[in-house]
């Protein structure tokens, strides 16, 4: 399917080797067993991927993925490695900015790719 096609592209271009492809495929399939993750990819969200948010002080935030629907938003950050407290702080910073942009309900999630786990932040 679509996952195999994308993973084959990564292998063909040399980004990952065959063994990494199998590991990555298993991790992604495990993630999609999670109902929350499945909803992230449903059609009722407007998706902004790595879109910049310019702050009044000139700094730029770049969340990995933001889902929008009406006055609701979900901010998602993808991480490798182990869970760290500063990961949640980063996602909360993104959420605060979205609230300043008049999104009333903002949910925050961190997806740890290697552990194939989803953490509400």
GROMACS .gro file of C-alpha atoms in nm:
model
  121
    1UNK     CA    1   0.000   0.000   0.000
    2UNK     CA    2   0.090   0.364   0.048
    3UNK     CA    3   0.323   0.292   0.342
    4UNK     CA    4   0.524   0.037   0.143
    5UNK     CA    5   0.550   0.280  -0.148
    6UNK     CA    6   0.687   0.559   0.073
    7UNK     CA    7   0.930   0.327   0.254
    8UNK     CA    8   1.054   0.191  -0.078
    9UNK     CA    9   1.122   0.549  -0.191
   10UNK     CA   10   1.332   0.609   0.122
   11UNK     CA   11   1.525   0.287   0.059
   12UNK     CA   12   1.576   0.361  -0.311
   13UNK     CA   13   1.710   0.711  -0.241
   14UNK     CA   14   1.948   0.575   0.024
   15UNK     CA   15   1.788   0.740   0.328
   16UNK     CA   16   1.737   0.404   0.498
   17UNK     CA   17   1.862   0.050   0.441
   18UNK     CA   18   1.647  -0.261   0.404
   19UNK     CA   19   1.671  -0.356   0.775
   20UNK     CA   20   1.576  -0.004   0.887
   21UNK     CA   21   1.282  -0.013   0.646
   22UNK     CA   22   1.142  -0.325   0.816
   23UNK     CA   23   1.187  -0.174   1.164
   24UNK     CA   24   1.027   0.155   1.058
   25UNK     CA   25   0.735  -0.024   0.895
   26UNK     CA   26   0.664  -0.219   1.216
   27UNK     CA   27   0.680   0.101   1.426
   28UNK     CA   28   0.444   0.289   1.194
   29UNK     CA   29   0.196   0.000   1.179
   30UNK     CA   30   0.198  -0.016   1.560
   31UNK     CA   31   0.133   0.359   1.581
   32UNK     CA   32  -0.166   0.332   1.348
   33UNK     CA   33  -0.322   0.071   1.576
   34UNK     CA   34  -0.379   0.367   1.809
   35UNK     CA   35  -0.725   0.520   1.751
   36UNK     CA   36  -0.596   0.871   1.828
   37UNK     CA   37  -0.323   0.849   1.564
   38UNK     CA   38  -0.572   0.717   1.310
   39UNK     CA   39  -0.790   1.022   1.372
   40UNK     CA   40  -0.491   1.252   1.306
   41UNK     CA   41  -0.501   1.131   0.946
   42UNK     CA   42  -0.877   1.149   0.887
   43UNK     CA   43  -1.016   1.383   0.623
   44UNK     CA   44  -1.197   1.624   0.858
   45UNK     CA   45  -0.874   1.802   0.960
   46UNK     CA   46  -0.693   2.075   0.770
   47UNK     CA   47  -0.327   1.975   0.799
   48UNK     CA   48  -0.033   2.212   0.831
   49UNK     CA   49   0.299   2.026   0.822
   50UNK     CA   50   0.614   2.209   0.938
   51UNK     CA   51   0.445   2.545   0.880
   52UNK     CA   52   0.616   2.838   1.049
   53UNK     CA   53   0.448   3.050   1.316
   54UNK     CA   54   0.605   3.396   1.329
   55UNK     CA   55   0.606   3.543   1.679
   56UNK     CA   56   0.575   3.918   1.752
   57UNK     CA   57   0.940   3.923   1.870
   58UNK     CA   58   1.057   3.786   1.534
   59UNK     CA   59   1.124   3.433   1.654
   60UNK     CA   60   0.981   3.143   1.458
   61UNK     CA   61   0.813   2.826   1.585
   62UNK     CA   62   0.788   2.527   1.354
   63UNK     CA   63   0.565   2.249   1.492
   64UNK     CA   64   0.589   1.919   1.305
   65UNK     CA   65   0.215   1.895   1.241
   66UNK     CA   66  -0.088   2.108   1.324
   67UNK     CA   67  -0.444   1.990   1.260
   68UNK     CA   68  -0.719   2.251   1.238
   69UNK     CA   69  -1.097   2.227   1.239
   70UNK     CA   70  -1.311   2.531   1.319
   71UNK     CA   71  -1.181   2.675   1.647
   72UNK     CA   72  -1.010   2.348   1.745
   73UNK     CA   73  -0.645   2.261   1.688
   74UNK     CA   74  -0.418   1.968   1.760
   75UNK     CA   75  -0.043   2.019   1.770
   76UNK     CA   76   0.175   1.711   1.719
   77UNK     CA   77   0.549   1.677   1.756
   78UNK     CA   78   0.743   1.370   1.646
   79UNK     CA   79   1.043   1.266   1.853
   80UNK     CA   80   1.307   0.998   1.841
   81UNK     CA   81   1.474   0.869   2.153
   82UNK     CA   82   1.339   0.857   2.506
   83UNK     CA   83   1.070   1.078   2.656
   84UNK     CA   84   1.209   1.401   2.807
   85UNK     CA   85   1.028   1.672   3.011
   86UNK     CA   86   1.143   1.946   2.771
   87UNK     CA   87   0.950   1.775   2.488
   88UNK     CA   88   0.621   1.864   2.660
   89UNK     CA   89   0.738   2.221   2.722
   90UNK     CA   90   0.806   2.266   2.350
   91UNK     CA   91   0.460   2.138   2.251
   92UNK     CA   92   0.294   2.357   2.516
   93UNK     CA   93   0.470   2.661   2.368
   94UNK     CA   94   0.320   2.576   2.028
   95UNK     CA   95  -0.025   2.534   2.187
   96UNK     CA   96  -0.006   2.872   2.365
   97UNK     CA   97   0.063   3.044   2.033
   98UNK     CA   98  -0.230   2.867   1.867
   99UNK     CA   99  -0.458   2.986   2.150
  100UNK     CA  100  -0.339   3.342   2.087
  101UNK     CA  101  -0.447   3.284   1.725
  102UNK     CA  102  -0.806   3.227   1.853
  103UNK     CA  103  -0.813   2.847   1.858
  104UNK     CA  104  -1.027   2.779   2.167
  105UNK     CA  105  -0.946   2.412   2.220
  106UNK     CA  106  -0.589   2.300   2.157
  107UNK     CA  107  -0.482   1.941   2.222
  108UNK     CA  108  -0.114   1.852   2.239
  109UNK     CA  109   0.053   1.522   2.153
  110UNK     CA  110   0.406   1.390   2.125
  111UNK     CA  111   0.463   1.081   1.914
  112UNK     CA  112   0.776   0.888   2.007
  113UNK     CA  113   0.862   0.704   1.689
  114UNK     CA  114   1.100   0.439   1.821
  115UNK     CA  115   0.869   0.341   2.106
  116UNK     CA  116   0.563   0.376   1.878
  117UNK     CA  117   0.388   0.558   2.162
  118UNK     CA  118   0.161   0.862   2.177
  119UNK     CA  119   0.176   1.092   2.481
  120UNK     CA  120  -0.073   1.368   2.554
  121UNK     CA  121   0.126   1.672   2.663
   0.00000   0.00000   0.00000
